[in-house]
Protein backbone atom coordinates (compact mmCIF):
# COMPACT_ATOMS: atom_id res chain seq x y z
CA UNK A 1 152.85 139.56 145.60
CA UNK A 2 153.76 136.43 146.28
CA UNK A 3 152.51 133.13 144.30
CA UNK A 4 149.91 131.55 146.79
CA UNK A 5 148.65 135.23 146.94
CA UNK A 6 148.57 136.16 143.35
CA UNK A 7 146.90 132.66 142.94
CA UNK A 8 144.32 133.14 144.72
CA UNK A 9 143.50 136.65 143.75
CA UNK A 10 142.97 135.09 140.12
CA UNK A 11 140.46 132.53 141.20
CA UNK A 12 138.82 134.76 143.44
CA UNK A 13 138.67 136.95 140.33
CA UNK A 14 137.97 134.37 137.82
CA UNK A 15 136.63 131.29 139.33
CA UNK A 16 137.19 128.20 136.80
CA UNK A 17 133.93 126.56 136.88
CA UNK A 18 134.70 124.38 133.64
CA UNK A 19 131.48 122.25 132.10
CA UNK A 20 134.06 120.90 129.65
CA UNK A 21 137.53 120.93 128.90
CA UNK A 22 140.36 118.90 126.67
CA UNK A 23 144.04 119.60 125.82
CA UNK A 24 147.31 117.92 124.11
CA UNK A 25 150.15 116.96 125.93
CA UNK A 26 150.58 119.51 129.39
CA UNK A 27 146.79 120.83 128.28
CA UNK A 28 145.66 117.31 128.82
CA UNK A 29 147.49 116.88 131.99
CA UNK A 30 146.15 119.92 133.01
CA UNK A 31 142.88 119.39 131.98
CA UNK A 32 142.55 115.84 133.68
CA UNK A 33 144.38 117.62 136.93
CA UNK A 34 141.42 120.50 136.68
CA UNK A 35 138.90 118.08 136.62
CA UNK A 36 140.13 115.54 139.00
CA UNK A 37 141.43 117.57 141.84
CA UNK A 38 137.94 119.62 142.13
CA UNK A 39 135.03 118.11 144.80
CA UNK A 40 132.18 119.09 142.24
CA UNK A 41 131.36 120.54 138.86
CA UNK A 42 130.85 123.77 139.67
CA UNK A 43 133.14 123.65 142.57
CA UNK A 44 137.05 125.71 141.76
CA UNK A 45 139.42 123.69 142.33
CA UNK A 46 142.83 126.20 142.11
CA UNK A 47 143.97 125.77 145.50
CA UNK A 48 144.74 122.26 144.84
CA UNK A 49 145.67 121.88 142.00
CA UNK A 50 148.12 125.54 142.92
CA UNK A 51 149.65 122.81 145.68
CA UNK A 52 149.73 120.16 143.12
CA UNK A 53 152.13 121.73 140.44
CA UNK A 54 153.87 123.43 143.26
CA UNK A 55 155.03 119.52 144.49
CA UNK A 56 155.52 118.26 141.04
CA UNK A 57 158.57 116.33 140.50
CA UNK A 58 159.30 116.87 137.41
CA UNK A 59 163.15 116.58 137.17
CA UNK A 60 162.34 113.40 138.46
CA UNK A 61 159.89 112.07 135.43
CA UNK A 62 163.22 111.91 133.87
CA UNK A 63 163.02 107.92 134.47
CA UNK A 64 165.05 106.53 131.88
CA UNK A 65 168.65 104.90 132.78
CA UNK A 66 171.69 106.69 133.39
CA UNK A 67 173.46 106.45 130.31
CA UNK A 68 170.59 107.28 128.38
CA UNK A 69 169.51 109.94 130.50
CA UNK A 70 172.32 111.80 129.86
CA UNK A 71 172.59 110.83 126.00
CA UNK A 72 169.04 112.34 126.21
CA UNK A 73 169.86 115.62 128.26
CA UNK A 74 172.80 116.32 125.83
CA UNK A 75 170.52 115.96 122.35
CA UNK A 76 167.91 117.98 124.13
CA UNK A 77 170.46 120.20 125.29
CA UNK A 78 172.15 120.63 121.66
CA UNK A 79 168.27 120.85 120.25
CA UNK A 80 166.89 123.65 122.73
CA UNK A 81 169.11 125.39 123.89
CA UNK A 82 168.41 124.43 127.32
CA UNK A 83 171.46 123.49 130.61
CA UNK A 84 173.72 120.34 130.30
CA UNK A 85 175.46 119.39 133.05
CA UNK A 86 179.24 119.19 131.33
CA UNK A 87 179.83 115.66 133.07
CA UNK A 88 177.32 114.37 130.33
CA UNK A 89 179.47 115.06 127.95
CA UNK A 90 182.19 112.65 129.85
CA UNK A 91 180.04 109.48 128.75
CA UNK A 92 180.87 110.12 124.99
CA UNK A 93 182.58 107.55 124.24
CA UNK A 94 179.25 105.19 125.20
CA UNK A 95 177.01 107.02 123.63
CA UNK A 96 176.56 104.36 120.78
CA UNK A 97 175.62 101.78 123.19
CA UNK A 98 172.68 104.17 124.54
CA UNK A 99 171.51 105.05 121.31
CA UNK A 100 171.03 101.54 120.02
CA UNK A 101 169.43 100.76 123.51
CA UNK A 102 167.36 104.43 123.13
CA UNK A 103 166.39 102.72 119.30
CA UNK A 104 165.48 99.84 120.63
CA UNK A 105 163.05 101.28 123.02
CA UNK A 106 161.45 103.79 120.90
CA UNK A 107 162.77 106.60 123.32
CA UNK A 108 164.78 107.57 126.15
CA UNK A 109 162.43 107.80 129.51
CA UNK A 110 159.48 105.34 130.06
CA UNK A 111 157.20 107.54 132.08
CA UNK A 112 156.65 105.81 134.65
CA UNK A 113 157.18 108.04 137.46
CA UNK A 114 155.01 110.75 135.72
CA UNK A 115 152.03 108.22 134.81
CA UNK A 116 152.45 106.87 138.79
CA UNK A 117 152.22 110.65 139.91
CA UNK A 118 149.52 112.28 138.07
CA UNK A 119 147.42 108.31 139.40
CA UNK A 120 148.25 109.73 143.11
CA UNK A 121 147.04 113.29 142.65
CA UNK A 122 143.96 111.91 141.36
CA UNK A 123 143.99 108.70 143.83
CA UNK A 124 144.05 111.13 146.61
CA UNK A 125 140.89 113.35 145.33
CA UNK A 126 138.70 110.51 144.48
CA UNK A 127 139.30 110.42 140.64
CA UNK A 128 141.78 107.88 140.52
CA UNK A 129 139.93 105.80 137.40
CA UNK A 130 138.24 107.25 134.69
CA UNK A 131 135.10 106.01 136.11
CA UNK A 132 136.12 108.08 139.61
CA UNK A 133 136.92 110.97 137.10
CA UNK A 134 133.32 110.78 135.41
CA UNK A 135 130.95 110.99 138.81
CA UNK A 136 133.58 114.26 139.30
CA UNK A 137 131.87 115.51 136.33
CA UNK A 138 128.14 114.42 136.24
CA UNK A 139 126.26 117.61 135.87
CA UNK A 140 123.09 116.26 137.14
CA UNK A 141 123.00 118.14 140.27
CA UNK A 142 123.66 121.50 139.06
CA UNK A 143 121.53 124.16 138.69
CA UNK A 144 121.83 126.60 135.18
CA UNK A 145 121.28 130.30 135.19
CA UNK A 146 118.29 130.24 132.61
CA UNK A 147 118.66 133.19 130.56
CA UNK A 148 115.79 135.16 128.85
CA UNK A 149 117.10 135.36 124.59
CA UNK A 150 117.36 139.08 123.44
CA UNK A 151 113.79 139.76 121.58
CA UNK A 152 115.89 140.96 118.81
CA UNK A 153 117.69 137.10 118.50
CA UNK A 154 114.65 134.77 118.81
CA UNK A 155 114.01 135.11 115.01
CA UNK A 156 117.58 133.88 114.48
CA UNK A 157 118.94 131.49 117.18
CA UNK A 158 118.91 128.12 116.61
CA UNK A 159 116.20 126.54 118.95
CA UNK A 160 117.73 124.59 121.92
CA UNK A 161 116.97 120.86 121.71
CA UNK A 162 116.50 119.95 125.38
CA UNK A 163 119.46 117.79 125.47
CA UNK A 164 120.78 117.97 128.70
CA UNK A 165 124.35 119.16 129.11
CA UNK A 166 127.33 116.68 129.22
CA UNK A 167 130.46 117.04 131.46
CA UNK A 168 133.79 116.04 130.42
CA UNK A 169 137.54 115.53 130.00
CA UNK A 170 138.84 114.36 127.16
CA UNK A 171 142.82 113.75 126.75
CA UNK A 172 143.87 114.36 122.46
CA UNK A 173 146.68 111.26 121.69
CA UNK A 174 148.42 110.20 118.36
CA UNK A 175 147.56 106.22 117.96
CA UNK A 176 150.76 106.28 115.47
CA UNK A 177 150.05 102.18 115.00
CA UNK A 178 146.99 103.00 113.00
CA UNK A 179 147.27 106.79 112.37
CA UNK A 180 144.32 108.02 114.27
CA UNK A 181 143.59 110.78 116.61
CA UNK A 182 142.22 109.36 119.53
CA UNK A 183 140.25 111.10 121.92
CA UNK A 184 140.38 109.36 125.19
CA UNK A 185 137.63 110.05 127.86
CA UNK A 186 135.48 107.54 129.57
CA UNK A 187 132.52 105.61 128.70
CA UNK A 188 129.78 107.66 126.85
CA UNK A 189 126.38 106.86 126.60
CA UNK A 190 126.05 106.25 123.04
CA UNK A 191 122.30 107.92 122.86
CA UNK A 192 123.85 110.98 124.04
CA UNK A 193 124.98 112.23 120.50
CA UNK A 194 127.06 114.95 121.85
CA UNK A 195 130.68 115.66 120.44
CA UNK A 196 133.30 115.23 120.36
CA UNK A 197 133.43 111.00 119.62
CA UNK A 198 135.42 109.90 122.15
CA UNK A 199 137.50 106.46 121.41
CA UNK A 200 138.58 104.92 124.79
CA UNK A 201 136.76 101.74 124.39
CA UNK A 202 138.42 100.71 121.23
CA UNK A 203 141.40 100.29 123.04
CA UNK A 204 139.88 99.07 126.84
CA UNK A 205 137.46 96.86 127.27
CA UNK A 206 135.97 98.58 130.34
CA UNK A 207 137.41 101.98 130.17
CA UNK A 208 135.66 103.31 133.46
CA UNK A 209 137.65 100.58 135.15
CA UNK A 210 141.33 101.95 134.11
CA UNK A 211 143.11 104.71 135.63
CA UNK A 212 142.42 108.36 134.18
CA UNK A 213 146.45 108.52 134.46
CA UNK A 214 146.74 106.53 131.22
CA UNK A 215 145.10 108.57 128.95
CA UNK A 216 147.91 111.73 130.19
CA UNK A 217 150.33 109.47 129.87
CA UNK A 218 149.42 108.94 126.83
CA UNK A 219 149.04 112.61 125.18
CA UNK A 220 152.47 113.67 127.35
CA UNK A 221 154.07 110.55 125.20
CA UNK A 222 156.78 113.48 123.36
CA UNK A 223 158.55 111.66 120.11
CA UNK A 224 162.25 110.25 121.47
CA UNK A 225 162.04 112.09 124.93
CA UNK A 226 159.47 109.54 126.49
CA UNK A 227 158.82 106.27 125.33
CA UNK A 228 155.82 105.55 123.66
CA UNK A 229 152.40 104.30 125.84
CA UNK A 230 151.76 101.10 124.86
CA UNK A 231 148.27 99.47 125.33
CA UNK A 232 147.33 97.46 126.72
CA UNK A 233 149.56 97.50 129.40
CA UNK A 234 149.08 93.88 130.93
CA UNK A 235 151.12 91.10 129.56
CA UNK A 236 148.63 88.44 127.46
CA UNK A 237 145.94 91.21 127.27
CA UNK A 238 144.39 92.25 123.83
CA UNK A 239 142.37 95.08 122.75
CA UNK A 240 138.87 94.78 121.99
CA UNK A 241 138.29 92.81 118.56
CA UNK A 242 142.07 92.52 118.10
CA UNK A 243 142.73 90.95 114.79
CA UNK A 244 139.94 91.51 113.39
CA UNK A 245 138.61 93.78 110.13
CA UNK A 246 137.54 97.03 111.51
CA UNK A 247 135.41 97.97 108.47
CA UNK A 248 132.47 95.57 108.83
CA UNK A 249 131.96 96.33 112.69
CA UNK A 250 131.02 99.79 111.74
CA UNK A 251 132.22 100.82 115.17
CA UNK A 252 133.90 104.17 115.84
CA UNK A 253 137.40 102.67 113.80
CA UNK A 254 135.15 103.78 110.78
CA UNK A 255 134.39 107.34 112.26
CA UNK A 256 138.42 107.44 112.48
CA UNK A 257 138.78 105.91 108.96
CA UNK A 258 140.80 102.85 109.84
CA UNK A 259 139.28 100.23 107.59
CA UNK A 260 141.83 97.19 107.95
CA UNK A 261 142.77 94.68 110.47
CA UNK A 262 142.45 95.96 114.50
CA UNK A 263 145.84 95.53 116.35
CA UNK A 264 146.77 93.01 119.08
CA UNK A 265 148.27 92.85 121.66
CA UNK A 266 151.89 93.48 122.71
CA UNK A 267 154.56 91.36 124.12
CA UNK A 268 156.32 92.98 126.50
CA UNK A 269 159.84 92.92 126.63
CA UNK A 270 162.34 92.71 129.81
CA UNK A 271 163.75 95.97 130.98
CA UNK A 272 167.44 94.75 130.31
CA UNK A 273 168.40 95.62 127.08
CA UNK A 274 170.57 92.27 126.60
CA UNK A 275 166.78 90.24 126.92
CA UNK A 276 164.57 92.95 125.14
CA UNK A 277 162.01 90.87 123.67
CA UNK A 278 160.70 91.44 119.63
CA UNK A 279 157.63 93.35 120.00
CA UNK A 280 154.65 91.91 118.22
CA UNK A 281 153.98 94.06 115.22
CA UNK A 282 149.88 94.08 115.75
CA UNK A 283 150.87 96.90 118.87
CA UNK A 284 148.97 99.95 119.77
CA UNK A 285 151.29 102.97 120.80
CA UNK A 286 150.23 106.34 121.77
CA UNK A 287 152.54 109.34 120.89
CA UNK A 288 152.04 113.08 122.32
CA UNK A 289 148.54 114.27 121.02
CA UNK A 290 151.25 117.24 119.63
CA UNK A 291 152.20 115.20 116.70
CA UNK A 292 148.61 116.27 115.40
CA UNK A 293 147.17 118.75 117.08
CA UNK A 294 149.01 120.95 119.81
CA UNK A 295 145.66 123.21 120.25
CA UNK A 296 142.77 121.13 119.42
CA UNK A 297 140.05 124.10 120.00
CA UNK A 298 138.15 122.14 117.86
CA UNK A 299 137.43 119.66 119.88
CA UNK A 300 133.97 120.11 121.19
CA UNK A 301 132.92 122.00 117.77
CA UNK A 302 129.02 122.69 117.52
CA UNK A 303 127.90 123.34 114.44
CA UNK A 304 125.96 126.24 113.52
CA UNK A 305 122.61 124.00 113.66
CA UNK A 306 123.21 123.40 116.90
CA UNK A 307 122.83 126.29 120.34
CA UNK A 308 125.78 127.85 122.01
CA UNK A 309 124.81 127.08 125.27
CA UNK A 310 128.19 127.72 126.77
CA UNK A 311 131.22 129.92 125.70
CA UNK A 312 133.98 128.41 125.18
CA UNK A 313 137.64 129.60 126.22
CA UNK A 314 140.73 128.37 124.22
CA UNK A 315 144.31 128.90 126.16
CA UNK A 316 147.40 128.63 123.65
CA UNK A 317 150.89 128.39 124.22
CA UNK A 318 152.33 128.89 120.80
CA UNK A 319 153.56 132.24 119.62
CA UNK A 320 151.68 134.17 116.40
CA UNK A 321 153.11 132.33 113.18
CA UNK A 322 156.30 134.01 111.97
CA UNK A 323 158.46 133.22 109.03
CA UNK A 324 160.98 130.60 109.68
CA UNK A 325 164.92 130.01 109.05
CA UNK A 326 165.42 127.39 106.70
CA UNK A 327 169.06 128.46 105.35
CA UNK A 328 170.26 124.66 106.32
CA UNK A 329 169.08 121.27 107.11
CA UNK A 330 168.41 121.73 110.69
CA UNK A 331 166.67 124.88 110.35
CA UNK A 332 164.68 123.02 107.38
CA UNK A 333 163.71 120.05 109.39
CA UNK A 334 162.39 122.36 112.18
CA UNK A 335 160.42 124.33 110.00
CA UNK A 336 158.97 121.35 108.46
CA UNK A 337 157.80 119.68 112.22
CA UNK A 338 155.98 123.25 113.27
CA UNK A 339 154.06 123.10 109.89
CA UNK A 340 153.03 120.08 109.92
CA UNK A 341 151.87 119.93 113.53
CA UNK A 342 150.39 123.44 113.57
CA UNK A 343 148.80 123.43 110.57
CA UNK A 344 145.72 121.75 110.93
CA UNK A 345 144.67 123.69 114.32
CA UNK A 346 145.71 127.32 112.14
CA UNK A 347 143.66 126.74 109.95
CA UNK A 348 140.67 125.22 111.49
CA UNK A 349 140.95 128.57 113.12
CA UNK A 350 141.13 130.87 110.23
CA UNK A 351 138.83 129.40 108.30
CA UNK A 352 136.43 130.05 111.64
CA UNK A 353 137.14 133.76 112.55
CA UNK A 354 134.60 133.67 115.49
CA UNK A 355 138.12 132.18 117.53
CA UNK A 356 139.11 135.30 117.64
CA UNK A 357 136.88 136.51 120.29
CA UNK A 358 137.66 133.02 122.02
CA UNK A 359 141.19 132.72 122.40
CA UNK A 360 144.14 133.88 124.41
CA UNK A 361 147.75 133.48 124.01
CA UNK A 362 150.33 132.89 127.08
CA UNK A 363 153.63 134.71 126.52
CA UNK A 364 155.70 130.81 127.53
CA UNK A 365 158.56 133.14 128.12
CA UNK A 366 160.72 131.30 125.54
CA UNK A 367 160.47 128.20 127.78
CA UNK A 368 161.33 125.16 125.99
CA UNK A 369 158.70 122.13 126.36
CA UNK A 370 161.35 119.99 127.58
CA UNK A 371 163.06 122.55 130.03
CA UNK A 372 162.63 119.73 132.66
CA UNK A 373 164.94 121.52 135.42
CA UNK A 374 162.96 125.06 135.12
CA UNK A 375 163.55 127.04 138.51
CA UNK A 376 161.26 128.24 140.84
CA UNK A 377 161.12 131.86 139.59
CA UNK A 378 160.30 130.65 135.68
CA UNK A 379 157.14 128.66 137.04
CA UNK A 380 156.12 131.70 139.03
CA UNK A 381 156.63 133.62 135.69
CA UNK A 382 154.96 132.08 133.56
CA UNK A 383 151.82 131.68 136.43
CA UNK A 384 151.70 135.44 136.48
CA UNK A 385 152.17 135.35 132.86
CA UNK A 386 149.05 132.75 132.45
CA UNK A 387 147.55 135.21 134.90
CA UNK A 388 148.02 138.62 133.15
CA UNK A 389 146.15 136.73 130.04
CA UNK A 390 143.26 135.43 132.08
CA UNK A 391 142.64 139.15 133.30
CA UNK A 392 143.54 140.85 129.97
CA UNK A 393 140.86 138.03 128.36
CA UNK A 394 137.81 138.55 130.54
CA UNK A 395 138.73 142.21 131.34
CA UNK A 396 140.52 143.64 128.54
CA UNK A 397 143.79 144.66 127.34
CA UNK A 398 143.79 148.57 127.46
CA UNK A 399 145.23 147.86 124.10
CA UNK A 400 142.64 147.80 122.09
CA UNK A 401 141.48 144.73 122.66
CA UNK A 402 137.74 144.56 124.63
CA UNK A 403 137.05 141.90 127.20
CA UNK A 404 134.95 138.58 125.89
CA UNK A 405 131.67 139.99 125.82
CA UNK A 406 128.92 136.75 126.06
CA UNK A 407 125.83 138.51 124.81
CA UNK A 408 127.99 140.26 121.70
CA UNK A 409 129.01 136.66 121.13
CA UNK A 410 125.44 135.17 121.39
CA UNK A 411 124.60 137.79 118.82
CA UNK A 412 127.58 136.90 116.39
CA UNK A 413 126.70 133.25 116.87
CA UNK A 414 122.77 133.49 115.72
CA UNK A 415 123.79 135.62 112.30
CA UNK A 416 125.93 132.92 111.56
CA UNK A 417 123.05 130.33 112.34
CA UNK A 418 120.68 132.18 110.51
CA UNK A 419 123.10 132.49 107.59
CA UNK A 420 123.53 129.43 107.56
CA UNK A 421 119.54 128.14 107.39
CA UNK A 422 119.55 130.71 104.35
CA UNK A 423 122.25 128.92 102.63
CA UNK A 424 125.93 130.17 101.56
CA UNK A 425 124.76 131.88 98.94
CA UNK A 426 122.01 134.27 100.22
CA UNK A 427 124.18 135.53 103.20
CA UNK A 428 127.26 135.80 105.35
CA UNK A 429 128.54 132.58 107.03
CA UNK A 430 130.28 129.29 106.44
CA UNK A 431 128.75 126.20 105.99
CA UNK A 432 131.13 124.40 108.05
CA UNK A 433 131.60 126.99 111.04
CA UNK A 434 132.19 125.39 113.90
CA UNK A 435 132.85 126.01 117.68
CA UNK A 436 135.02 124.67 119.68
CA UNK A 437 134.28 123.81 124.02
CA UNK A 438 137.23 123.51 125.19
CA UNK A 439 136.20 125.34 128.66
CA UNK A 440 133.10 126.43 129.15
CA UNK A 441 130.57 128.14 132.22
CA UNK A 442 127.56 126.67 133.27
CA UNK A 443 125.51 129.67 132.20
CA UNK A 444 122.78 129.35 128.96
């Protein structure tokens, strides 16, 4: 079967009509792609982006300059496991000079070309700002499938409260200058209280005005490989309230439990390293969303209080956690990285065990994250392979594992409710279950 065909036998099969949906890093590229490339809502939108990925250029978002380039293929290389081209290895003896000029710019490729890319996908589709990108997902005009609660549930759902549903796309970043997660979407209406807080206007003044590529940029922005995003991005420009105490505006920098003084602004410095420029130290610099949370499924958590008006699908890339070498200081330092940027989103999950019903693993194939040069056949691979856990997800596994069942779920979801209205300790249930809405249907 070939790709285009297989393709669209899966979204004939399972037609991605997403009401919302997030992701770190390649989830949030993918998630702003989803989103963007689609004419409406409710509309699927795998043909294009099938065509989109298919013309990706991604040897080519390998921007950074020669000499670093290959400084940068070999460490990767050494790292992963993955091809170096053996002429690399002919620029050792000016490998200093790129590492002091990789030091000096916080990391070896600046991004451009990807940042410029994903702006044309979107560009082309309408969707090119975030504002575009919003109207793409305004749920106004769409019509639910009302239906009737099981007689046997009405005594223990939680009653809807009439607030209408909310699309959206929200890209997870690491804002390492003041150690917040940052959640980068649009504009919200602030009397909407629906979550997950979203923190674009702390850093743009008029968010709906800038383009939807910065926030992937952004959450792509991996440690050393690319160079951090820096915002904002104009030369002279300053963040909202720059400089002063966050605290006393009670604004969302509270919510994120930054207290002190708001950053700057940066000063840009020129692109040849003999004139780089000191960077001002009140900066704002965005790091892959990875660094905390490589699968935030708790992003749009409701709270057992609160309807499941939606389910909600979670798509992870990471293996099931295994014991690790640490026999030397490599091995040690590698272990130490997975912890600590796994940890949070393990056990989030198994402290909620409802997840399991609303997750699926992809078998990656052993592909490394920075296996820019992939061939053809490992895309199609891991396609079918992303494929194979779709189906074995909504249909089941034949292993022992059923399909996602929506009513069972609807029924697990109002015991926990109602154990929760009867308090911890007369019942079954955890005070602080929470569910994540990653993707979800339009269907109550």
């Amino acid at each position: 079967m070939s790709l285009v065909r297989l393709w669209r036998w899966s979204i004939k099969s399972f037609p991605p009509y997403c009401r919302a949906i997030g992701g770190t890093s390649a989830g949030a590229l993918a998630a702003v792609l989803l989103a963007g490339l689609r004419p409406k809502p409710d509309a699927p939108a795998g043909t294009a982006l099938l065509e989109s990925l298919l013309q990706m250029p991604v040897p080519k978002f390998k921007d950074g300059a020669g000499l670093d380039k290959a400084v940068g293929d070999c460490l990767i290389g050494l790292a992963t496991g993955t091809y170096t081209s053996p002429l690399n290895w002919l620029l050792l003896p000016l490998f200093p000079v790129a590492l002091a000029r990789i030091v000096a710019k916080a990391g070896i490729h600046p991004g451009t070309v990807l940042e410029k890319w994903v702006h044309g996908e979107l560009e082309e589709k309408g969707a090119g700002t975030l504002g575009a990108l919003k109207t793409k997902c305004d749920l106004k005009d769409i019509v639910f499938e009302k239906v009737a609660t099981e007689s046997h549930l009405k005594s223990l759902q939680v009653p809807d409260n009439g607030q209408p549903l909310e699309g959206l796309v929200v890209a997870v970043s690491a804002d390492v200058t003041t150690g917040s997660k940052a959640n980068l979407s649009w504009k919200r209406d602030p009397a909407v209280n629906n979550s997950p807080v979203t923190h674009s206007e702390l850093y743009w003044a008029d968010p709906d005005s800038e383009k939807a590529a910065q926030c992937v940029r952004a959450s792509v922005s991996i440690p050393v490989f690319f160079q951090p995003k820096i915002v904002p991005a104009e030369k002279g420009k300053t963040i909202p309230n720059a400089g002063e105490l966050a605290k006393p505006l009670n604004n969302k920098w509270a919510t994120m439990g930054f207290s002190t003084t708001i950053p700057d602004q940066v000063t840009w410095g020129d692109s040849n390293i003999q004139h780089i420029a000191i960077l001002s130290i009140m900066q704002v610099r965005f790091q892959d969303g990875a660094v905390l949370s490589g699968f935030p499924i708790n992003l749009f958590h409701v709270p057992p209080t609160e309807p499941v008006r939606c389910p909600t699908f979670g798509v992870a890339l990471s293996p099931p956690r295994e014991k690790k070498k640490t026999s030397n200081l490599l091995e040690l330092l590698g272990a130490t990285i997975m912890t600590a940027t796994h940890i949070q989103d393990i056990e989030f999950i198994a402290q909620n065990k409802e997840y399991e019903m609303l997750t699926q693993t992809v078998d990656d194939g052993n592909v490394s994250a920075l296996d820019f040069n992939l061939p053809i056949i490992g895309k199609y691979v891991l396609f079918y392979n992303g494929v194979l856990a779709a189906r074995d997800f909504l249909m089941g596994d034949g292993n022992g594992r059923p399909r996602f069942d929506w009513a069972k779920y609807k029924h697990h979801r109002a015991n926990i409710s109602a154990a929760n209205r009867r308090g911890p300790n007369n019942g079954v249930g955890n005070g602080s279950a929470r569910l994540a809405q990653v993707v979800g249907t339009p269907t109550q």
